[in-house]
PDB file of C-alpha atoms in Angstrom:
ATOM      1  CA  MET A   1     157.498  82.415 113.375  1.00 48.00           C
ATOM      2  CA  PRO A   2     154.501  84.546 114.403  1.00 58.00           C
ATOM      3  CA  SER A   3     156.082  87.656 112.848  1.00 63.00           C
ATOM      4  CA  LYS A   4     156.292  85.848 109.500  1.00 69.00           C
ATOM      5  CA  THR A   5     152.552  85.102 109.713  1.00 74.00           C
ATOM      6  CA  ILE A   6     151.804  88.721 110.595  1.00 73.00           C
ATOM      7  CA  ASN A   7     153.964  89.942 107.709  1.00 89.00           C
ATOM      8  CA  SER A   8     152.200  87.569 105.312  1.00 90.00           C
ATOM      9  CA  LYS A   9     148.789  88.820 106.444  1.00 92.00           C
ATOM     10  CA  LEU A  10     149.883  92.443 106.113  1.00 94.00           C
ATOM     11  CA  ILE A  11     151.259  91.818 102.638  1.00 94.00           C
ATOM     12  CA  ASN A  12     147.998  90.192 101.534  1.00 95.00           C
ATOM     13  CA  ILE A  13     145.906  92.985 103.062  1.00 96.00           C
ATOM     14  CA  SER A  14     148.162  95.506 101.306  1.00 96.00           C
ATOM     15  CA  LEU A  15     147.736  93.733  97.957  1.00 97.00           C
ATOM     16  CA  LEU A  16     143.967  93.755  98.470  1.00 97.00           C
ATOM     17  CA  ALA A  17     144.013  97.486  99.252  1.00 97.00           C
ATOM     18  CA  LEU A  18     146.158  98.241  96.180  1.00 97.00           C
ATOM     19  CA  ARG A  19     143.846  96.191  93.964  1.00 98.00           C
ATOM     20  CA  LEU A  20     140.667  97.775  95.306  1.00 97.00           C
ATOM     21  CA  PHE A  21     141.753 101.407  95.283  1.00 97.00           C
ATOM     22  CA  ALA A  22     143.639 101.329  91.978  1.00 97.00           C
ATOM     23  CA  SER A  23     140.905  99.444  90.128  1.00 97.00           C
ATOM     24  CA  ILE A  24     138.044 101.598  91.424  1.00 96.00           C
ATOM     25  CA  LEU A  25     139.899 104.785  90.500  1.00 95.00           C
ATOM     26  CA  MET A  26     141.099 103.487  87.113  1.00 96.00           C
ATOM     27  CA  VAL A  27     137.575 102.745  85.841  1.00 95.00           C
ATOM     28  CA  HIS A  28     137.015 106.502  85.572  1.00 93.00           C
ATOM     29  CA  HIS A  29     139.832 106.833  83.030  1.00 94.00           C
ATOM     30  CA  GLY A  30     138.278 104.197  80.779  1.00 96.00           C
ATOM     31  CA  LEU A  31     134.806 105.718  81.032  1.00 96.00           C
ATOM     32  CA  GLU A  32     136.225 109.150  80.271  1.00 95.00           C
ATOM     33  CA  LYS A  33     137.804 107.893  77.041  1.00 96.00           C
ATOM     34  CA  LEU A  34     134.595 106.173  75.934  1.00 96.00           C
ATOM     35  CA  SER A  35     132.541 109.292  76.627  1.00 96.00           C
ATOM     36  CA  ASP A  36     134.517 111.204  73.962  1.00 96.00           C
ATOM     37  CA  VAL A  37     136.408 108.757  71.757  1.00 97.00           C
ATOM     38  CA  GLU A  38     136.812 111.304  68.966  1.00 98.00           C
ATOM     39  CA  GLY A  39     138.092 114.038  71.278  1.00 96.00           C
ATOM     40  CA  PHE A  40     140.615 111.806  73.043  1.00 95.00           C
ATOM     41  CA  THR A  41     141.755 110.344  69.728  1.00 97.00           C
ATOM     42  CA  THR A  42     142.249 113.795  68.184  1.00 96.00           C
ATOM     43  CA  PHE A  43     143.928 115.434  71.177  1.00 94.00           C
ATOM     44  CA  VAL A  44     146.112 112.566  72.366  1.00 94.00           C
ATOM     45  CA  VAL A  45     146.524 109.699  69.900  1.00 96.00           C
ATOM     46  CA  ASP A  46     146.612 111.660  66.619  1.00 96.00           C
ATOM     47  CA  GLU A  47     148.770 114.414  68.088  1.00 93.00           C
ATOM     48  CA  TYR A  48     151.320 112.436  70.122  1.00 93.00           C
ATOM     49  CA  PHE A  49     151.246 108.922  68.639  1.00 95.00           C
ATOM     50  CA  PRO A  50     150.714 109.472  64.882  1.00 95.00           C
ATOM     51  CA  TYR A  51     152.930 106.480  64.045  1.00 95.00           C
ATOM     52  CA  LEU A  52     150.517 103.916  65.544  1.00 94.00           C
ATOM     53  CA  PRO A  53     148.977 101.607  62.927  1.00 96.00           C
ATOM     54  CA  PHE A  54     145.253 101.215  62.252  1.00 96.00           C
ATOM     55  CA  ASP A  55     142.495 103.721  62.867  1.00 97.00           C
ATOM     56  CA  HIS A  56     143.553 105.732  65.909  1.00 97.00           C
ATOM     57  CA  SER A  57     140.104 105.579  67.464  1.00 98.00           C
ATOM     58  CA  LEU A  58     140.684 101.821  67.863  1.00 98.00           C
ATOM     59  CA  TRP A  59     143.605 102.612  70.183  1.00 97.00           C
ATOM     60  CA  THR A  60     141.395 104.876  72.281  1.00 97.00           C
ATOM     61  CA  ILE A  61     138.690 102.218  72.499  1.00 98.00           C
ATOM     62  CA  ALA A  62     141.235  99.487  73.300  1.00 98.00           C
ATOM     63  CA  ALA A  63     142.748 101.602  76.094  1.00 97.00           C
ATOM     64  CA  ALA A  64     139.295 102.411  77.478  1.00 98.00           C
ATOM     65  CA  TYR A  65     138.161  98.792  77.575  1.00 98.00           C
ATOM     66  CA  THR A  66     141.504  97.683  79.009  1.00 98.00           C
ATOM     67  CA  GLN A  67     141.077 100.224  81.790  1.00 98.00           C
ATOM     68  CA  MET A  68     137.474  99.181  82.470  1.00 98.00           C
ATOM     69  CA  PHE A  69     137.646  95.381  82.146  1.00 97.00           C
ATOM     70  CA  GLY A  70     141.194  95.144  83.484  1.00 98.00           C
ATOM     71  CA  SER A  71     140.034  97.119  86.513  1.00 98.00           C
ATOM     72  CA  ALA A  72     137.036  94.822  87.004  1.00 98.00           C
ATOM     73  CA  LEU A  73     139.274  91.739  86.953  1.00 97.00           C
ATOM     74  CA  LEU A  74     141.754  93.432  89.261  1.00 97.00           C
ATOM     75  CA  LEU A  75     138.975  94.395  91.660  1.00 97.00           C
ATOM     76  CA  ILE A  76     137.918  90.790  92.210  1.00 97.00           C
ATOM     77  CA  GLY A  77     141.439  89.410  91.935  1.00 96.00           C
ATOM     78  CA  LEU A  78     141.027  87.300  88.811  1.00 94.00           C
ATOM     79  CA  ALA A  79     143.891  87.130  86.294  1.00 93.00           C
ATOM     80  CA  THR A  80     145.589  89.808  88.374  1.00 95.00           C
ATOM     81  CA  ARG A  81     148.971  89.605  86.674  1.00 94.00           C
ATOM     82  CA  VAL A  82     147.536  89.774  83.145  1.00 95.00           C
ATOM     83  CA  SER A  83     145.223  92.633  84.140  1.00 97.00           C
ATOM     84  CA  ALA A  84     148.011  94.518  85.890  1.00 98.00           C
ATOM     85  CA  ILE A  85     150.364  94.153  82.911  1.00 98.00           C
ATOM     86  CA  SER A  86     147.604  95.373  80.568  1.00 98.00           C
ATOM     87  CA  LEU A  87     146.808  98.339  82.799  1.00 98.00           C
ATOM     88  CA  ALA A  88     150.507  99.156  83.232  1.00 98.00           C
ATOM     89  CA  SER A  89     150.857  99.241  79.442  1.00 98.00           C
ATOM     90  CA  THR A  90     148.161 101.935  79.228  1.00 97.00           C
ATOM     91  CA  MET A  91     150.131 103.894  81.824  1.00 97.00           C
ATOM     92  CA  VAL A  92     153.289 103.665  79.703  1.00 97.00           C
ATOM     93  CA  PHE A  93     151.397 105.527  76.974  1.00 95.00           C
ATOM     94  CA  ALA A  94     150.035 107.997  79.540  1.00 94.00           C
ATOM     95  CA  LEU A  95     153.568 108.649  80.823  1.00 93.00           C
ATOM     96  CA  LEU A  96     154.859 109.133  77.284  1.00 92.00           C
ATOM     97  CA  PHE A  97     151.991 111.510  76.506  1.00 92.00           C
ATOM     98  CA  HIS A  98     152.548 113.616  79.627  1.00 87.00           C
ATOM     99  CA  SER A  99     156.319 113.676  79.067  1.00 86.00           C
ATOM    100  CA  MET A 100     155.843 114.899  75.497  1.00 87.00           C
ATOM    101  CA  ASP A 101     153.037 117.309  76.414  1.00 84.00           C
ATOM    102  CA  THR A 102     154.354 119.005  79.562  1.00 79.00           C
ATOM    103  CA  GLY A 103     157.733 117.400  80.235  1.00 76.00           C
ATOM    104  CA  LEU A 104     158.898 116.505  83.712  1.00 73.00           C
ATOM    105  CA  GLN A 105     158.031 119.999  84.964  1.00 71.00           C
ATOM    106  CA  GLY A 106     161.124 120.300  87.141  1.00 68.00           C
ATOM    107  CA  ALA A 107     160.358 117.138  89.107  1.00 68.00           C
ATOM    108  CA  PRO A 108     160.826 116.277  91.826  1.00 68.00           C
ATOM    109  CA  PHE A 109     161.488 119.725  93.303  1.00 70.00           C
ATOM    110  CA  GLY A 110     160.015 122.091  90.719  1.00 69.00           C
ATOM    111  CA  ILE A 111     157.002 124.233  91.550  1.00 72.00           C
ATOM    112  CA  VAL A 112     154.447 123.987  88.772  1.00 70.00           C
ATOM    113  CA  GLU A 113     151.499 126.128  87.801  1.00 71.00           C
ATOM    114  CA  ALA A 114     148.309 125.025  89.590  1.00 63.00           C
ATOM    115  CA  HIS A 115     150.541 122.800  91.784  1.00 59.00           C
ATOM    116  CA  ASN A 116     149.804 119.712  89.694  1.00 62.00           C
ATOM    117  CA  TYR A 117     152.416 117.519  88.041  1.00 67.00           C
ATOM    118  CA  GLU A 118     150.709 116.169  84.935  1.00 76.00           C
ATOM    119  CA  TYR A 119     152.506 112.816  84.818  1.00 82.00           C
ATOM    120  CA  GLU A 120     152.419 112.049  88.539  1.00 85.00           C
ATOM    121  CA  THR A 121     149.146 110.089  88.565  1.00 90.00           C
ATOM    122  CA  SER A 122     150.233 107.933  85.632  1.00 93.00           C
ATOM    123  CA  ALA A 123     153.551 107.207  87.340  1.00 93.00           C
ATOM    124  CA  LEU A 124     151.806 106.139  90.549  1.00 95.00           C
ATOM    125  CA  TYR A 125     149.380 103.888  88.669  1.00 97.00           C
ATOM    126  CA  PHE A 126     152.296 102.369  86.747  1.00 98.00           C
ATOM    127  CA  ALA A 127     154.114 101.623  90.017  1.00 98.00           C
ATOM    128  CA  ILE A 128     151.016 100.044  91.589  1.00 98.00           C
ATOM    129  CA  PHE A 129     150.248  97.899  88.544  1.00 98.00           C
ATOM    130  CA  SER A 130     153.899  96.815  88.342  1.00 98.00           C
ATOM    131  CA  VAL A 131     153.818  95.642  91.972  1.00 97.00           C
ATOM    132  CA  LEU A 132     150.590  93.717  91.327  1.00 97.00           C
ATOM    133  CA  ALA A 133     152.046  92.176  88.151  1.00 96.00           C
ATOM    134  CA  LEU A 134     155.044  90.944  90.135  1.00 95.00           C
ATOM    135  CA  LEU A 135     153.274  89.779  93.309  1.00 94.00           C
ATOM    136  CA  GLY A 136     149.829  88.774  92.054  1.00 93.00           C
ATOM    137  CA  GLY A 137     146.525  89.394  93.786  1.00 93.00           C
ATOM    138  CA  GLY A 138     147.265  87.787  97.139  1.00 93.00           C
ATOM    139  CA  ILE A 139     145.098  85.354  99.087  1.00 94.00           C
ATOM    140  CA  PHE A 140     142.052  87.649  99.187  1.00 95.00           C
ATOM    141  CA  SER A 141     141.183  87.071  95.547  1.00 94.00           C
ATOM    142  CA  VAL A 142     138.966  84.966  93.310  1.00 93.00           C
ATOM    143  CA  SER A 143     142.139  83.442  91.858  1.00 90.00           C
ATOM    144  CA  THR A 144     142.967  81.859  95.206  1.00 88.00           C
ATOM    145  CA  VAL A 145     139.606  80.094  95.209  1.00 88.00           C
ATOM    146  CA  LEU A 146     139.963  78.912  91.597  1.00 87.00           C
ATOM    147  CA  LYS A 147     143.654  77.918  91.581  1.00 81.00           C
ATOM    148  CA  SER A 148     143.074  74.273  92.463  1.00 79.00           C
ATOM    149  CA  SER A 149     140.900  73.798  89.353  1.00 84.00           C
ATOM    150  CA  VAL A 150     143.455  75.309  86.947  1.00 80.00           C
ATOM    151  CA  PRO A 151     146.391  73.393  85.406  1.00 84.00           C
ATOM    152  CA  THR A 152     149.641  74.009  87.306  1.00 83.00           C
ATOM    153  CA  ARG A 153     151.399  75.721  84.393  1.00 82.00           C
ATOM    154  CA  LEU A 154     148.610  78.333  84.158  1.00 78.00           C
ATOM    155  CA  GLN A 155     148.206  78.997  87.888  1.00 75.00           C
ATOM    156  CA  PRO A 156     150.549  82.018  88.052  1.00 74.00           C
ATOM    157  CA  TRP A 157     148.352  83.778  85.462  1.00 72.00           C
ATOM    158  CA  VAL A 158     144.951  83.085  87.039  1.00 72.00           C
TER     159      VAL A 158
END
């Protein structure tokens, strides 16, 4: 029985570490988009996703705010699953963009110029956010504190 307790603690510490590191690093991507909405829209959205409805700058702004506010919620462990799903969806677009822009670049064994796979970071973020969407934020989260005050049917999403 003690090993089960140790495993549970390690899992919760691991979920905390994933939340903290991924959310702190992801904020940069949202800020970067907001610092040059027109440039990002022209270079990425207009060029690679011309079929999206509405003004394309709205997609850039939506992605930026998802990455900033989703990261903030993830950081404190509130609505972890919703935040992680939202952040993972931005990474789906990032993966599509990098696949269309540079391809898979011979992965996993190809040697690329400047030794940098373009899609690698997006793939790692997608994997992390997928794990958090499936497992939730763990016990070291604001959600754990608030769960008792939320209706049972909504608890998995807090």
